[in-house]
Coordinates of C-alpha atoms in Angstrom, one line a residue:
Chain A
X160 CA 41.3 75.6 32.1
X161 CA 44.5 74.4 30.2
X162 CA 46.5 76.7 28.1
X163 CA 45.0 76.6 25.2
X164 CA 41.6 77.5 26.5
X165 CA 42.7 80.1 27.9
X166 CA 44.9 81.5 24.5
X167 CA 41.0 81.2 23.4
X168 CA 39.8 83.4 25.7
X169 CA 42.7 85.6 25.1
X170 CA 42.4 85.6 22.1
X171 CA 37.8 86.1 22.0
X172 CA 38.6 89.0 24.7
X173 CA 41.5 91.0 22.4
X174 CA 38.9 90.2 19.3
X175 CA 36.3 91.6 21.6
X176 CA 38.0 94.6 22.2
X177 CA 39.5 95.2 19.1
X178 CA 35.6 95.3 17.0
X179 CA 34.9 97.9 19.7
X180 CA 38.0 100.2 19.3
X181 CA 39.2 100.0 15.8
X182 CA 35.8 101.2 13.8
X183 CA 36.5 104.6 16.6
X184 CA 40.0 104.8 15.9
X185 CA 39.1 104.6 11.7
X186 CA 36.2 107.3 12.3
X187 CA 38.5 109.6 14.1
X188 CA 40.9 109.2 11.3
X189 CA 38.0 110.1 9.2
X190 CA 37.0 112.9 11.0
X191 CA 40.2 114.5 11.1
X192 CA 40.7 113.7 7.1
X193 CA 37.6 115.7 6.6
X194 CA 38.4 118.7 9.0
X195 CA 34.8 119.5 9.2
X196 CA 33.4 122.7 11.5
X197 CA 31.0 120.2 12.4
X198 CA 32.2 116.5 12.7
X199 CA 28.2 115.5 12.1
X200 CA 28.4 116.6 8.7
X201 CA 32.0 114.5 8.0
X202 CA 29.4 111.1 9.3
X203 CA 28.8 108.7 6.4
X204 CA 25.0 109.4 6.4
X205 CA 24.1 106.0 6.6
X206 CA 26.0 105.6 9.9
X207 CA 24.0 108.4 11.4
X208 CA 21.0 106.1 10.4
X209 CA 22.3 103.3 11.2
X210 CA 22.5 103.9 15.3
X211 CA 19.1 104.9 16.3
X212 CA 18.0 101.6 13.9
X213 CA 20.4 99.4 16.4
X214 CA 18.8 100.9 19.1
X215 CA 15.7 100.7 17.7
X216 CA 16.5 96.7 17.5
X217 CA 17.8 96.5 20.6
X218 CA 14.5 97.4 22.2
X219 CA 12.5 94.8 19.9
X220 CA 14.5 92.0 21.3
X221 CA 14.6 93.4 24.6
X222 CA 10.4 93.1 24.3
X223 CA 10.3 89.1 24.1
X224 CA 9.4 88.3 27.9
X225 CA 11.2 85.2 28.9
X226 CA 8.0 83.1 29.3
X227 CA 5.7 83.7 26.7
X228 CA 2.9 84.0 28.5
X229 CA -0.1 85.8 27.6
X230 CA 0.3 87.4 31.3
X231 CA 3.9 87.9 30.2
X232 CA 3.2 89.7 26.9
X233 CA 0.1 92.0 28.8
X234 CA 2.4 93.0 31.5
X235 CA 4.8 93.8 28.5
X236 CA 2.3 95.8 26.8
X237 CA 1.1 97.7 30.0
X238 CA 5.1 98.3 30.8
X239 CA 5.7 100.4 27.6
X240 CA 2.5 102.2 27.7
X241 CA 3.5 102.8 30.9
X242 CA 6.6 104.1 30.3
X243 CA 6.1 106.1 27.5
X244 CA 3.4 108.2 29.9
X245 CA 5.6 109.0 32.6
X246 CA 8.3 109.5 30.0
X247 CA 5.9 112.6 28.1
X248 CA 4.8 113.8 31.3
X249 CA 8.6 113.5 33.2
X250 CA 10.7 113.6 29.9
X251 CA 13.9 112.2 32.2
X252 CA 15.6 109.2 32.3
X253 CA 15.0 107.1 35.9
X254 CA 11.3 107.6 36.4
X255 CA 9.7 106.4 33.5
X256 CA 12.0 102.8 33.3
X257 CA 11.0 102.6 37.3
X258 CA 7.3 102.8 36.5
X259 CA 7.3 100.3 33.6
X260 CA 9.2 97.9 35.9
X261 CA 6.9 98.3 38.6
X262 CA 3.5 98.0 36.2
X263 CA 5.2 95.1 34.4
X264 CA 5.8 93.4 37.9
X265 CA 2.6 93.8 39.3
X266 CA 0.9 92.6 36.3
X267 CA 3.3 89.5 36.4
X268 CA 2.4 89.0 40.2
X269 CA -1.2 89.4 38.9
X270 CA -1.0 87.2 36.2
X271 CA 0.6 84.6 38.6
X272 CA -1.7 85.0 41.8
X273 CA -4.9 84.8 39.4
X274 CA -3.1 81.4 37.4
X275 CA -2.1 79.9 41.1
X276 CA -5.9 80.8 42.4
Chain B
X166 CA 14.2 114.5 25.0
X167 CA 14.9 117.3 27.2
X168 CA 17.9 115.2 29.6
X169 CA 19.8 117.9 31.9
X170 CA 23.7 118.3 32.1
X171 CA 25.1 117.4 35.2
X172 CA 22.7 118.6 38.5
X173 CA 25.0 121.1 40.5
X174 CA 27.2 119.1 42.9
X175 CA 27.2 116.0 41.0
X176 CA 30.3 115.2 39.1
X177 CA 30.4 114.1 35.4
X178 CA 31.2 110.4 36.7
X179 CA 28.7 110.2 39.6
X180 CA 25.6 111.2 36.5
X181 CA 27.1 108.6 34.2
X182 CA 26.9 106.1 37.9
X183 CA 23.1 107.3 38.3
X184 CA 22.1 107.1 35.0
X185 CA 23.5 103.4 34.1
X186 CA 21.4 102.5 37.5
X187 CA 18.3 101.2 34.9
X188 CA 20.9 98.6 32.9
X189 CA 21.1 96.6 36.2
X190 CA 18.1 95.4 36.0
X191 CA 18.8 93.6 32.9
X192 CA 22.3 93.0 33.4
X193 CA 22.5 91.0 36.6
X194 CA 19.9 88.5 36.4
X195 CA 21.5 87.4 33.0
X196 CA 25.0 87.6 34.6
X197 CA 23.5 85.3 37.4
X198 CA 22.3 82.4 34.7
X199 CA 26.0 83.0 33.3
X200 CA 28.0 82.4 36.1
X201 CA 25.5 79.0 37.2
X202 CA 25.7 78.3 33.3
X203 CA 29.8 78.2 33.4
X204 CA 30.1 76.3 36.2
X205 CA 27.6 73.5 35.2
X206 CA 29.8 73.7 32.0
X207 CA 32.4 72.6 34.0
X208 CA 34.5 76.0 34.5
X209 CA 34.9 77.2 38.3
X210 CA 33.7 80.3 39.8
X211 CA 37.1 82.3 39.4
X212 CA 36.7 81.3 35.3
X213 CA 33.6 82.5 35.0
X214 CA 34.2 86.0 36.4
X215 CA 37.7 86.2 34.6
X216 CA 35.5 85.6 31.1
X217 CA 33.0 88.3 32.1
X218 CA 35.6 90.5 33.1
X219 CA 38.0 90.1 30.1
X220 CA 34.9 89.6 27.0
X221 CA 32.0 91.4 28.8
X222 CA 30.2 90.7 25.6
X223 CA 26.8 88.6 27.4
X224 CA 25.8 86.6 23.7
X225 CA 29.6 85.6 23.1
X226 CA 30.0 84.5 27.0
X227 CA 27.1 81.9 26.9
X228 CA 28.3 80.4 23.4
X229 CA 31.9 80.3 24.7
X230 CA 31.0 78.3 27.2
X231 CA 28.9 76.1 25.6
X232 CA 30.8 75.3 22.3
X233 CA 34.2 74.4 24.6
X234 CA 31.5 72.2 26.7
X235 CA 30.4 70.7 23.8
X236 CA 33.9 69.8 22.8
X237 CA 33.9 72.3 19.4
X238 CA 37.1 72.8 17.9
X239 CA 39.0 75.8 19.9
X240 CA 39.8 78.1 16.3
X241 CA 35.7 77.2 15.8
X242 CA 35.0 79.0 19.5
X243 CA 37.0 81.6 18.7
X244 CA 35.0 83.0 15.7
X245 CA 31.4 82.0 16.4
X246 CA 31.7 84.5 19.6
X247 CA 33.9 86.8 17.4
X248 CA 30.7 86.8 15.1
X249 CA 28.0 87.2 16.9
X250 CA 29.9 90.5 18.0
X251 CA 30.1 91.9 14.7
X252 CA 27.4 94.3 15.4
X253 CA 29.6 95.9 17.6
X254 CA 31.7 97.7 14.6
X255 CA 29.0 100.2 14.2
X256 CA 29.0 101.4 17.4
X257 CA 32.5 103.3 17.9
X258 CA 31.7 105.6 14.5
X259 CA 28.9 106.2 16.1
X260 CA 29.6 108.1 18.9
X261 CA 33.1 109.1 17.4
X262 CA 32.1 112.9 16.6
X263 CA 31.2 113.3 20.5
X264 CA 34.5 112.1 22.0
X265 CA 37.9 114.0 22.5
X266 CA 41.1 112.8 20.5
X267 CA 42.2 110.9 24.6
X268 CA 44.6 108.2 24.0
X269 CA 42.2 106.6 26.9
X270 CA 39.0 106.3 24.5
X271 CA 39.6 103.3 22.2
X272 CA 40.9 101.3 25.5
X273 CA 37.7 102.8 27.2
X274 CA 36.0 101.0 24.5
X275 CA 36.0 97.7 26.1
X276 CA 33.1 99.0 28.3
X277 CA 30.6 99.4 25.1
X278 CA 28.2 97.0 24.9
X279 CA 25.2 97.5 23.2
X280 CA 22.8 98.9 26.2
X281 CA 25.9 101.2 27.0
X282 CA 26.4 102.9 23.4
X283 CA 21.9 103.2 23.3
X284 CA 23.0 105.2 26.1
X285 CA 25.7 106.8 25.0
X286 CA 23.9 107.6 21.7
X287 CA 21.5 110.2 23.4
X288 CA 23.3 111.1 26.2
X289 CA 27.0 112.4 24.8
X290 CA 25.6 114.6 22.6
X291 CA 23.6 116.3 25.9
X292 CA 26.5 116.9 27.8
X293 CA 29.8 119.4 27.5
X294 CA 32.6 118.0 26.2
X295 CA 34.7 118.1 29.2
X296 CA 32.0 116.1 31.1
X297 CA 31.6 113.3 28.6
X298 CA 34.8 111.1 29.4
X299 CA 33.9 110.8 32.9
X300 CA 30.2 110.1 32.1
X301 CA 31.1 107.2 30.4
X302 CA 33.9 106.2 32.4
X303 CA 31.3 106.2 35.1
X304 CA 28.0 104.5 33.2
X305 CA 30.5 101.9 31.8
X306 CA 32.0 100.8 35.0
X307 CA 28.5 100.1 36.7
X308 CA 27.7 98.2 33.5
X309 CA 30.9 96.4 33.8
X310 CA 30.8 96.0 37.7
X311 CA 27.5 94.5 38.1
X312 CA 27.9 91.6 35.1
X313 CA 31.1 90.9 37.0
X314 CA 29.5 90.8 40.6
X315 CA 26.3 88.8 38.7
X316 CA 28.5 86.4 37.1
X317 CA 30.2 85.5 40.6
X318 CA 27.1 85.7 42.5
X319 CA 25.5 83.1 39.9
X320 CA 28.9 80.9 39.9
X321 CA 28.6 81.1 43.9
X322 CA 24.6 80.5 44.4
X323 CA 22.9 81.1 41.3
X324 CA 20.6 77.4 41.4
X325 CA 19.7 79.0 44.9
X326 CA 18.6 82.2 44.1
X327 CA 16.9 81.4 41.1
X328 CA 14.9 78.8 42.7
X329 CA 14.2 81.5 45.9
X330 CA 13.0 84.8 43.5
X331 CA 11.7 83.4 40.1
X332 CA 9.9 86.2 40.1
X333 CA 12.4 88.9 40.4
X334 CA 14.5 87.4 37.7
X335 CA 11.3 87.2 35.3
X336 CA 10.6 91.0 36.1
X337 CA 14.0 93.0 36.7
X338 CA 15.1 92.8 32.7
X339 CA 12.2 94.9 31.8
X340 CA 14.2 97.8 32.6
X341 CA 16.2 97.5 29.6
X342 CA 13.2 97.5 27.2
X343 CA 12.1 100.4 29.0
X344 CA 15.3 102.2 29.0
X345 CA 15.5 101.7 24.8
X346 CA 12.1 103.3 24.4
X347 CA 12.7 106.4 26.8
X348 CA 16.0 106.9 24.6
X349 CA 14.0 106.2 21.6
X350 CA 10.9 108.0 22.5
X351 CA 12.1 111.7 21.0
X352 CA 12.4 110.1 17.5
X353 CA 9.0 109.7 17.2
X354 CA 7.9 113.0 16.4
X355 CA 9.0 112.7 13.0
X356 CA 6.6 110.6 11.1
X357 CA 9.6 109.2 9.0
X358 CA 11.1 108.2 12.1
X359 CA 8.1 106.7 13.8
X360 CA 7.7 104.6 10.7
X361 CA 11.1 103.4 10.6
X362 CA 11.4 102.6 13.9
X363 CA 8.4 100.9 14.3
X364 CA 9.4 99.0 11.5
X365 CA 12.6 98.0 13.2
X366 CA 11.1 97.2 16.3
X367 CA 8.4 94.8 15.0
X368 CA 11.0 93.1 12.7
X369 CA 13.8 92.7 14.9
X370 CA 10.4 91.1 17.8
X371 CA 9.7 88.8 15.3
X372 CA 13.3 87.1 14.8
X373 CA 14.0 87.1 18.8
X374 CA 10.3 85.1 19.0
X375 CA 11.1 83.3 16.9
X376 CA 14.5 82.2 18.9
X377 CA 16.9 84.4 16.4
X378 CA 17.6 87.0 19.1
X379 CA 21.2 87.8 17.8
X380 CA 20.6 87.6 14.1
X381 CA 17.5 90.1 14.8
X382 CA 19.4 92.7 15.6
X383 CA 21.7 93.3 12.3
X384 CA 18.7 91.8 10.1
X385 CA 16.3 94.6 11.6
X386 CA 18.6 97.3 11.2
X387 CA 18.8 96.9 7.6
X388 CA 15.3 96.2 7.1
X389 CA 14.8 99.7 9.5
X390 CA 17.4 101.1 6.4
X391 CA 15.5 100.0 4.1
X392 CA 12.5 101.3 5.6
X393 CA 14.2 104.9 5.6
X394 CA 15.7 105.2 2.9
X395 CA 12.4 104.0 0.6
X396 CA 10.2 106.5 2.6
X397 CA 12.9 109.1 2.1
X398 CA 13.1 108.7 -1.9
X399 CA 9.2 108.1 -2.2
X400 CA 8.2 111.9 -0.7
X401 CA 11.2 113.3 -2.6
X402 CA 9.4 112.1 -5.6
X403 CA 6.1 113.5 -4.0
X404 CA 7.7 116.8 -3.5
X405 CA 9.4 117.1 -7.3
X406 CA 6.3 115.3 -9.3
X407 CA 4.2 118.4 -6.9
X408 CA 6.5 121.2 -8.1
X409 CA 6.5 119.9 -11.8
X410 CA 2.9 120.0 -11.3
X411 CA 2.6 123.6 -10.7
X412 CA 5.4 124.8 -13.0
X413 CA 3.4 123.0 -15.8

């Protein structure tokens, strides 16, 4: 890389770095403005909306199976039915992601065995 | 969702270790197609890690890489991957009400991508406030370890393994889908919730099938907002046009 590619990179990681810590550093400022009992309450409300939404998005995107398959999108399907189960019977965090990736990969090895036989 | 504090015996750091353990599965094989990605850019191995350890910001990488091999203007680089970031803002006020006034927080904020503030969103909250520094410090460095360790493993024999375990690749990511809805899954008890989220969801699917998987995000975020907010002023009216109803 020659010097001004990496001043670029510099320059994307500081960028990087600084979107991440600034909007905290302006919140606690906020917070501390506000001096409420309960910082919660001090939140713009939309913000408090805003997060499960990202999340919410996060998980829509994540859904899109690499190949679009319709073995692809049924093993998607299964995965989060799947999950959700073990999640309502379990209500913890490792079991029901390890269920839906094992339903989701043996409907995929299914879906593959049955299009390769 | 009912999550536990820390077991006994296990330390805030080693919980936020265990309970990052689902984000491999998405992380690395996308840091494995990064660091063969860089390389057959033209960037060597050494590169490619030293971008996923310094940016660690997986959209912005792969753009980085392929605007300087395509020759774009270096100022142009520079705020195309700066963009496609901007998301990011929202995520430090966020979690801001959970975290102590450490000086060490906003540097710690290099490690919050968007799978580790879903995370983060549900699970500071859960725990005591003395445990919460080291529970990120811990969930973060996993994150941050294993795209650093995929990138180099896909700069050193990514066309290799790719071409050995299709398969694996094709089927590990579905841990992060899963992860979002067992963090989401508590929200839908309220119908408001389950309305707006399912809104999100289906919006924010359609834009990444559509091949607009960074601009989904924002776009269903506000939609989900819009979602919320209309269902919220709609049963307020219910509930007033109900009581003028039996005052009259």
């Amino acid at each position: 890389m020659d010097s001004k590619l990496w001043l670029a990179l510099l320059v994307t990681a500081v960028g990087t770095l600084m979107m991440r810590a600034l909007p905290l550093l302006w919140m606690r400022r906020h917070l501390v403005r506000k001096q409420a009992a309960n910082p919660l309450d001090a939140m713009p409300p939309w913000l408090t909306v805003l997060g499960p939404l990202m999340i919410a998005a996060m998980f829509g995107v994540s859904l899109v199976p690499a190949s679009s398959t319709p073995a692809a999108w049924l093993a998607t399907a299964m995965g989060v039915l799947v999950t959700y189960v073990v999640w309502k019977r379990t209500q913890s965090l490792g079991w029901p992601v390890f269920a839906g990736v094992a339903v989701y990969g043996a409907v995929i090895v299914l879906g593959t065995a049955t299009a390769s036989g | 969702m009912t999550l536990q504090a820390a077991p006994r015996g296990l330390r805030s750091w080693q919980l936020g270790a265990r309970e990052a353990i689902p984000l491999l599965g998405g992380y690395i094989p996308v840091a494995i197609s990064f660091g063969l990605i860089a390389v057959q850019a033209g960037f060597t191995g050494w590169e490619a890690v030293l971008i996923s350890t310094l940016v660690y910001a997986g959209a912005s990488q792969f753009l980085f890489v392929a605007m300087v091999a395509a020759g774009a203007p270096l100022w142009f680089v520079v705020v195309m991957t700066l963009l496609i970031n901007a998301r990011h803002v929202v995520y430090g006020p966020n979690i801001a009400p959970w975290l102590s006034s450490s000086r060490w927080w906003p540097w710690l904020m290099h490690g919050l991508t968007d799978q580790i503030f879903a995370l983060s969103h549900v699970r500071l909250p859960q725990l005591p406030a003395p445990d919460r520094m080291g529970w990120f410090v811990g969930a973060s460095l996993v994150a941050w370890f294993s795209w650093i360790g995929g990138t180099a493993l896909g700069a050193v024999a990514g066309k290799e393994l790719t071409q050995r375990w299709p398969l694996l690749a094709e089927v590990m990511p579905f841990a992060l889908p899963a992860l979002f809805l067992v963090l989401l899954a508590p929200k839908f008890a309220s119908r408001l919730w389950a309305i707006t989220l399912g809104a999100t969801v289906v919006v924010a699917l359609l834009f990444a099938f559509y091949g607009m998987k960074n601009a989904a995000i924002p776009i269903a975020a506000v939609a989900g907002a819009l979602v919320y907010y209309g269902l919220s002023i709609l049963s307020r009216d219910r509930v007033r046009r109900g009581g003028e109803t039996k005052d009259g």
